[in-house]
Amino acid sequence: MKFSEAWLREFVNADLSTEELLAQLTMIGVKVEGFEPVAAAFDKVVVGEIKSVEKHPDADKLVVCKVAGGETELQVVCGAPNARAGIKVPFALVGADLGDFKIKKAKLRGVESFGMLCSERELGISDRHEGLMELPVDAPVGEDIRKYLALDDVIVELDLTANRSDCLGMIGLGREAALIANADIQLPAVDPVPPTIEDVFGVELESSGCPRFVGRVIRNIDLRAQTPLWMKEKLRRSDIRSIDPVVDVTNYVMLELGQPMHAYDLAKLTGRIVVRDSKAGEKITLLDESEVTLKDDTLLITDDSGPIGMAGIMGGLGTSVTEGTRNIYLESAFFQPTAIAGRARTYGMNTDASHRFERGVDWAGQARAVERATRLLLEIAGGEPGPTVETVRQEALPVQPEVAVRASRVKRLLGVSIPDAEIDTMFSRLHFDTRREDGEDTIWRVVAPSHRFDIEIEADLIEEICRIYGYNTMPPNTPLTHLSMLPATEHAVTLDAMKDQLVARGYREAITYSFVDARAQAILDPENEPIGLANPLSSEMGVMRTTLWAGLLKSLIYNVNRQQSRVRLFESGLRFTQRPNVAELTMENIQQEKMLSGVACGALFEEGWANSTQAVDFFDVKGDIESLLALTGEPDSFRFEAGTHPALHPGQTARITRDGEHVGFVGLLDPRAQQALDIEHPVYLFELRVDAVAPREVPGASALSRFPEVRRDIAILVDVGVTAGEIRQTIRSAASETLTNLKLFDVYQGKGIDPNRKSLALGLTFQHPSRTLTEDEINQSVDRILGALASELGASLRG
């Protein structure tokens, strides 16, 4: 929001400099984003009147003007298209300093020129330079333009938090300035305007989203009237363009009182006004000439002809005020913030009205706004007002809650003891209705005025006390508290430990959006229907992810396209899926699961003279995962089984389980998905369920055996389809506790071996903790293992 400092000082003229006033506004909670002068620095520019205009003898685009503005009429050569006799314009005299240049007596194409007629850009007022800046006809000739336009002023820009929409009007800012200056606010006089005609227009409120609607008929206004300069300047300094008296007045009242308004051409209204919710498929053409197809539950202003405005957002073109309008209907309504919030963005719009209504306006200020607008309109454009008619749904109006605040709580949160009388004064300056209850702990029971709908709980009142007392005056006390260590279980691997392990393996952590491209999501996880967003940030962020791969692959592509050929990324985060067989999607039907995912492509090692250029493969990534799973202390509880996944290569995909429970997948990105996503290099991916990986076997200490260990190597023949994991599981089941280590150290297929079988060489290490094993005991253990391998897997001892 932008406003003029001079306008603010009309409410409270604090004895502070501009910098001091704006700094204190920020410290009281109204953040000032910045400020700038209303106009550039210049001097010797006065109000000039063009007395006559003649063509330049040697230039088609120049004219020679006689200008009154000094002691005598002066000749000025001008090229502005709107230069004509009778208008008044800014006139820079010879010697005027306009910042970048100084005005001197000059000859233009042989004709002497004594000064310059100025546009708004030359004065630094705006960037408009299409023609001369035309002043009102009653501007006093010869008066300093800085004084006439009150240009010794600054434009202030605020960055308000959503809860302080009461400061989106000058009256709200005036209240804040009054707090700073400890002074009374000078409010504009808003006296009721008595009706001179009896005309009214019927209104019905069907929707509870509009509990109050105030309207007034005004006939015989003159739109040819000129908006006064003071109003135009206040609008311009608030970044609003002057259009006509009706629009200017409604905009002015919005800026002054914080209440958006709208004016209809009375002749274009039919029947009566009905405020209701829209039906899907209805259409309306708005003031900006855009046609909008409406969705359900958009609050509408309608008459017998259909929709004539989107409530709290923008009016319709069909009932707009135009040059021929003589009779108008003024509207000032209160719309519930919940009925307006997000609606404008749904249709790709953002208006001054929606910005205010979705944050909340004073629900008791609508009649005051109509009276203020009526008075201004009658002064500018004349007219005959009808009675002000207020239509109310009392049960839907907000009710200001009574909020209790305790003196002990104030002291505890702020760390300072503030006298009760001082708190009484603070609430009085805020115009809060307060009842104090004295006792062992003083309690104030407070009802905030209607413009302060952000006061709901005790902390809100303590915040008000704090900002008036002054953040800078709070004593710098060191907070004291009793701290205790939080319990940390040893029965689970922490997510941080998993991340540290992946970082140690050469991965870098990425953080991507939970919103992903629907196309990429469908490629990577076509089996799960993603949850669509009603109001996505962009078309590439239209659905919630069901796999973290969508964001990670986007990051991988981004890096590869920037000459990063070796990429290893991981991410931990939630995936979002819908519960099966659910008719209606609700928050309770959305499943959120913590996942740990990763992607890898390029070389296995960093580039270096001692490193191989070998590319990363399936077993490299599988090894990274195995190192991660080893943190659980139960690596043997995990199994990698041949599996299938829609996004992974059929021959290079492993399903990971833990004691039969699904944990995740690892594999090579399917070439078809790789091509569809426009990825140049092969990419390996993994995704693990964090909750399935986290359970951990607490390590226990045991004495090292003092007795010798014995190793026996065996070579067995098995079918090529038998996995090492199956062999390992069979051996562990058959062996006694004296088997302390099992290692696969060779795999062979080729000459001398049946093509349908393979040879595996295994190292078996035996050791007893309390005695030396005998040869018979070791042989018996080996025989049991060989027997189990033969019976369960069809293995035979290789000769």
mmCIF file of C-alpha atoms in Angstrom, residues 109-299:
data_model
loop_
_atom_site.group_PDB
_atom_site.id
_atom_site.type_symbol
_atom_site.label_atom_id
_atom_site.label_comp_id
_atom_site.label_asym_id
_atom_site.label_seq_id
_atom_site.Cartn_x
_atom_site.Cartn_y
_atom_site.Cartn_z
ATOM 1 C CA ARG A 109 15.029 26.705 -35.312
ATOM 2 C CA GLY A 110 15.601 30.434 -35.315
ATOM 3 C CA VAL A 111 12.892 31.419 -32.812
ATOM 4 C CA GLU A 112 13.812 32.611 -29.327
ATOM 5 C CA SER A 113 12.409 30.684 -26.356
ATOM 6 C CA PHE A 114 12.356 32.050 -22.803
ATOM 7 C CA GLY A 115 11.678 29.018 -20.638
ATOM 8 C CA MET A 116 10.030 25.594 -20.973
ATOM 9 C CA LEU A 117 6.519 24.237 -20.574
ATOM 10 C CA CYS A 118 6.676 20.970 -18.609
ATOM 11 C CA SER A 119 5.170 17.513 -18.587
ATOM 12 C CA GLU A 120 4.909 15.411 -15.441
ATOM 13 C CA ARG A 121 8.180 13.636 -16.252
ATOM 14 C CA GLU A 122 10.198 16.865 -16.363
ATOM 15 C CA LEU A 123 9.046 17.600 -12.811
ATOM 16 C CA GLY A 124 9.751 14.039 -11.640
ATOM 17 C CA ILE A 125 6.106 13.537 -10.685
ATOM 18 C CA SER A 126 5.572 10.499 -12.924
ATOM 19 C CA ASP A 127 6.832 8.963 -16.165
ATOM 20 C CA ARG A 128 4.036 10.492 -18.271
ATOM 21 C CA HIS A 129 5.408 12.710 -21.028
ATOM 22 C CA GLU A 130 2.844 12.431 -23.840
ATOM 23 C CA GLY A 131 2.017 16.089 -23.411
ATOM 24 C CA LEU A 132 2.026 19.052 -21.062
ATOM 25 C CA MET A 133 0.756 18.595 -17.532
ATOM 26 C CA GLU A 134 -2.578 20.418 -17.546
ATOM 27 C CA LEU A 135 -3.572 22.215 -14.343
ATOM 28 C CA PRO A 136 -7.069 23.234 -13.174
ATOM 29 C CA VAL A 137 -8.491 26.361 -14.770
ATOM 30 C CA ASP A 138 -8.551 28.136 -11.409
ATOM 31 C CA ALA A 139 -4.823 27.612 -10.775
ATOM 32 C CA PRO A 140 -3.316 31.000 -9.781
ATOM 33 C CA VAL A 141 -0.966 32.201 -12.526
ATOM 34 C CA GLY A 142 2.571 32.837 -11.305
ATOM 35 C CA GLU A 143 2.315 30.761 -8.110
ATOM 36 C CA ASP A 144 5.199 28.421 -7.334
ATOM 37 C CA ILE A 145 4.178 25.004 -8.613
ATOM 38 C CA ARG A 146 5.707 23.237 -5.590
ATOM 39 C CA LYS A 147 3.473 25.216 -3.289
ATOM 40 C CA TYR A 148 0.400 24.913 -5.511
ATOM 41 C CA LEU A 149 0.671 21.110 -5.875
ATOM 42 C CA ALA A 150 2.055 20.633 -2.312
ATOM 43 C CA LEU A 151 5.029 18.719 -3.717
ATOM 44 C CA ASP A 152 7.125 18.945 -0.547
ATOM 45 C CA ASP A 153 5.798 15.545 0.439
ATOM 46 C CA VAL A 154 6.881 11.891 0.332
ATOM 47 C CA ILE A 155 5.150 8.727 -0.880
ATOM 48 C CA VAL A 156 5.358 5.941 1.694
ATOM 49 C CA GLU A 157 5.052 2.250 0.830
ATOM 50 C CA LEU A 158 3.963 -0.254 3.479
ATOM 51 C CA ASP A 159 4.387 -4.014 3.716
ATOM 52 C CA LEU A 160 1.556 -4.948 6.048
ATOM 53 C CA THR A 161 1.062 -8.331 7.652
ATOM 54 C CA ALA A 162 -2.247 -10.019 6.830
ATOM 55 C CA ASN A 163 -3.693 -9.461 10.317
ATOM 56 C CA ARG A 164 -3.422 -5.650 10.129
ATOM 57 C CA SER A 165 -5.770 -4.917 7.269
ATOM 58 C CA ASP A 166 -7.261 -2.131 9.417
ATOM 59 C CA CYS A 167 -4.177 -0.185 8.283
ATOM 60 C CA LEU A 168 -5.188 -0.519 4.613
ATOM 61 C CA GLY A 169 -7.089 2.739 5.140
ATOM 62 C CA MET A 170 -5.764 6.133 6.164
ATOM 63 C CA ILE A 171 -8.036 6.167 9.211
ATOM 64 C CA GLY A 172 -6.276 3.037 10.488
ATOM 65 C CA LEU A 173 -2.845 4.521 9.861
ATOM 66 C CA GLY A 174 -4.020 7.661 11.644
ATOM 67 C CA ARG A 175 -4.863 5.569 14.715
ATOM 68 C CA GLU A 176 -1.348 4.137 14.679
ATOM 69 C CA ALA A 177 0.200 7.595 14.307
ATOM 70 C CA ALA A 178 -1.945 8.797 17.222
ATOM 71 C CA LEU A 179 -0.507 5.965 19.349
ATOM 72 C CA ILE A 180 3.001 7.062 18.424
ATOM 73 C CA ALA A 181 2.368 10.761 19.133
ATOM 74 C CA ASN A 182 0.130 10.079 22.163
ATOM 75 C CA ALA A 183 -2.352 12.462 20.563
ATOM 76 C CA ASP A 184 -5.970 12.473 19.454
ATOM 77 C CA ILE A 185 -6.790 11.554 15.876
ATOM 78 C CA GLN A 186 -8.589 14.156 13.723
ATOM 79 C CA LEU A 187 -11.248 12.125 11.933
ATOM 80 C CA PRO A 188 -12.997 13.394 8.788
ATOM 81 C CA ALA A 189 -16.511 14.631 9.396
ATOM 82 C CA VAL A 190 -19.002 12.006 8.254
ATOM 83 C CA ASP A 191 -22.414 13.488 8.895
ATOM 84 C CA PRO A 192 -25.486 11.743 7.485
ATOM 85 C CA VAL A 193 -26.655 13.264 4.225
ATOM 86 C CA PRO A 194 -30.447 13.727 4.351
ATOM 87 C CA PRO A 195 -32.313 12.297 1.374
ATOM 88 C CA THR A 196 -33.994 14.661 -1.073
ATOM 89 C CA ILE A 197 -35.795 11.919 -3.012
ATOM 90 C CA GLU A 198 -37.482 8.687 -1.913
ATOM 91 C CA ASP A 199 -35.981 6.345 -4.554
ATOM 92 C CA VAL A 200 -34.586 3.021 -3.279
ATOM 93 C CA PHE A 201 -33.462 -0.248 -4.889
ATOM 94 C CA GLY A 202 -34.357 -3.651 -3.423
ATOM 95 C CA VAL A 203 -31.664 -5.960 -2.031
ATOM 96 C CA GLU A 204 -31.837 -9.597 -0.856
ATOM 97 C CA LEU A 205 -29.015 -11.467 0.891
ATOM 98 C CA GLU A 206 -29.237 -15.181 0.085
ATOM 99 C CA SER A 207 -25.658 -15.999 1.086
ATOM 100 C CA SER A 208 -24.256 -15.706 4.605
ATOM 101 C CA GLY A 209 -21.012 -14.606 2.947
ATOM 102 C CA CYS A 210 -22.562 -11.100 2.795
ATOM 103 C CA PRO A 211 -24.191 -10.277 6.144
ATOM 104 C CA ARG A 212 -24.416 -6.511 5.511
ATOM 105 C CA PHE A 213 -25.201 -4.586 2.306
ATOM 106 C CA VAL A 214 -25.687 -0.807 2.317
ATOM 107 C CA GLY A 215 -26.926 1.008 -0.779
ATOM 108 C CA ARG A 216 -28.109 4.407 -1.924
ATOM 109 C CA VAL A 217 -29.649 5.840 -5.088
ATOM 110 C CA ILE A 218 -28.261 9.193 -6.291
ATOM 111 C CA ARG A 219 -29.907 10.850 -9.287
ATOM 112 C CA ASN A 220 -28.857 13.619 -11.665
ATOM 113 C CA ILE A 221 -25.107 13.601 -11.113
ATOM 114 C CA ASP A 222 -22.863 15.431 -13.609
ATOM 115 C CA LEU A 223 -19.995 13.219 -14.744
ATOM 116 C CA ARG A 224 -18.577 16.125 -16.751
ATOM 117 C CA ALA A 225 -17.516 17.731 -13.468
ATOM 118 C CA GLN A 226 -13.808 17.697 -12.709
ATOM 119 C CA THR A 227 -12.418 15.809 -9.748
ATOM 120 C CA PRO A 228 -10.718 18.421 -7.518
ATOM 121 C CA LEU A 229 -6.951 18.621 -7.635
ATOM 122 C CA TRP A 230 -6.511 17.677 -3.959
ATOM 123 C CA MET A 231 -8.341 14.388 -4.507
ATOM 124 C CA LYS A 232 -6.516 13.611 -7.752
ATOM 125 C CA GLU A 233 -3.188 14.175 -6.009
ATOM 126 C CA LYS A 234 -4.057 11.934 -3.064
ATOM 127 C CA LEU A 235 -5.126 9.199 -5.472
ATOM 128 C CA ARG A 236 -2.011 9.609 -7.615
ATOM 129 C CA ARG A 237 0.265 9.442 -4.613
ATOM 130 C CA SER A 238 -1.513 6.218 -3.649
ATOM 131 C CA ASP A 239 -0.779 4.817 -7.122
ATOM 132 C CA ILE A 240 -4.386 5.127 -8.367
ATOM 133 C CA ARG A 241 -5.278 6.888 -11.619
ATOM 134 C CA SER A 242 -8.053 9.491 -11.688
ATOM 135 C CA ILE A 243 -10.933 8.466 -14.018
ATOM 136 C CA ASP A 244 -14.164 10.343 -13.273
ATOM 137 C CA PRO A 245 -15.845 11.811 -10.164
ATOM 138 C CA VAL A 246 -17.785 8.630 -9.283
ATOM 139 C CA VAL A 247 -14.848 6.233 -9.602
ATOM 140 C CA ASP A 248 -12.499 8.728 -7.956
ATOM 141 C CA VAL A 249 -14.788 9.172 -4.953
ATOM 142 C CA THR A 250 -15.248 5.417 -4.402
ATOM 143 C CA ASN A 251 -11.481 4.910 -4.650
ATOM 144 C CA TYR A 252 -10.855 7.829 -2.312
ATOM 145 C CA VAL A 253 -13.245 6.458 0.324
ATOM 146 C CA MET A 254 -11.578 3.051 0.038
ATOM 147 C CA LEU A 255 -8.197 4.639 0.724
ATOM 148 C CA GLU A 256 -9.485 6.889 3.487
ATOM 149 C CA LEU A 257 -11.771 4.505 5.401
ATOM 150 C CA GLY A 258 -10.482 1.143 4.176
ATOM 151 C CA GLN A 259 -13.940 0.214 2.811
ATOM 152 C CA PRO A 260 -14.083 -0.800 -0.880
ATOM 153 C CA MET A 261 -17.154 0.513 -2.704
ATOM 154 C CA HIS A 262 -18.805 0.125 -6.083
ATOM 155 C CA ALA A 263 -21.143 2.295 -8.164
ATOM 156 C CA TYR A 264 -23.706 0.925 -10.644
ATOM 157 C CA ASP A 265 -25.484 2.734 -13.445
ATOM 158 C CA LEU A 266 -29.007 2.716 -12.008
ATOM 159 C CA ALA A 267 -30.575 2.645 -15.481
ATOM 160 C CA LYS A 268 -28.832 -0.661 -16.215
ATOM 161 C CA LEU A 269 -30.073 -2.462 -13.089
ATOM 162 C CA THR A 270 -33.209 -4.594 -13.392
ATOM 163 C CA GLY A 271 -35.519 -5.996 -10.747
ATOM 164 C CA ARG A 272 -33.568 -6.164 -7.500
ATOM 165 C CA ILE A 273 -30.070 -7.008 -6.305
ATOM 166 C CA VAL A 274 -29.530 -10.528 -4.928
ATOM 167 C CA VAL A 275 -26.259 -11.567 -3.276
ATOM 168 C CA ARG A 276 -25.817 -15.322 -3.741
ATOM 169 C CA ASP A 277 -23.283 -18.053 -4.461
ATOM 170 C CA SER A 278 -22.484 -18.831 -8.075
ATOM 171 C CA LYS A 279 -23.322 -21.967 -9.985
ATOM 172 C CA ALA A 280 -20.623 -23.681 -12.046
ATOM 173 C CA GLY A 281 -20.687 -22.542 -15.652
ATOM 174 C CA GLU A 282 -22.222 -19.090 -15.129
ATOM 175 C CA LYS A 283 -20.440 -16.323 -17.030
ATOM 176 C CA ILE A 284 -19.790 -12.647 -16.382
ATOM 177 C CA THR A 285 -17.943 -9.911 -18.273
ATOM 178 C CA LEU A 286 -15.969 -7.753 -15.849
ATOM 179 C CA LEU A 287 -14.951 -4.095 -15.891
ATOM 180 C CA ASP A 288 -11.618 -4.990 -17.520
ATOM 181 C CA GLU A 289 -13.659 -6.545 -20.372
ATOM 182 C CA SER A 290 -12.526 -10.069 -19.536
ATOM 183 C CA GLU A 291 -15.142 -12.836 -19.614
ATOM 184 C CA VAL A 292 -14.987 -15.216 -16.667
ATOM 185 C CA THR A 293 -16.597 -18.660 -16.451
ATOM 186 C CA LEU A 294 -17.525 -19.044 -12.806
ATOM 187 C CA LYS A 295 -16.983 -22.010 -10.519
ATOM 188 C CA ASP A 296 -19.138 -23.084 -7.597
ATOM 189 C CA ASP A 297 -19.172 -21.025 -4.386
ATOM 190 C CA THR A 298 -18.015 -17.697 -5.800
ATOM 191 C CA LEU A 299 -19.977 -14.917 -4.128
#
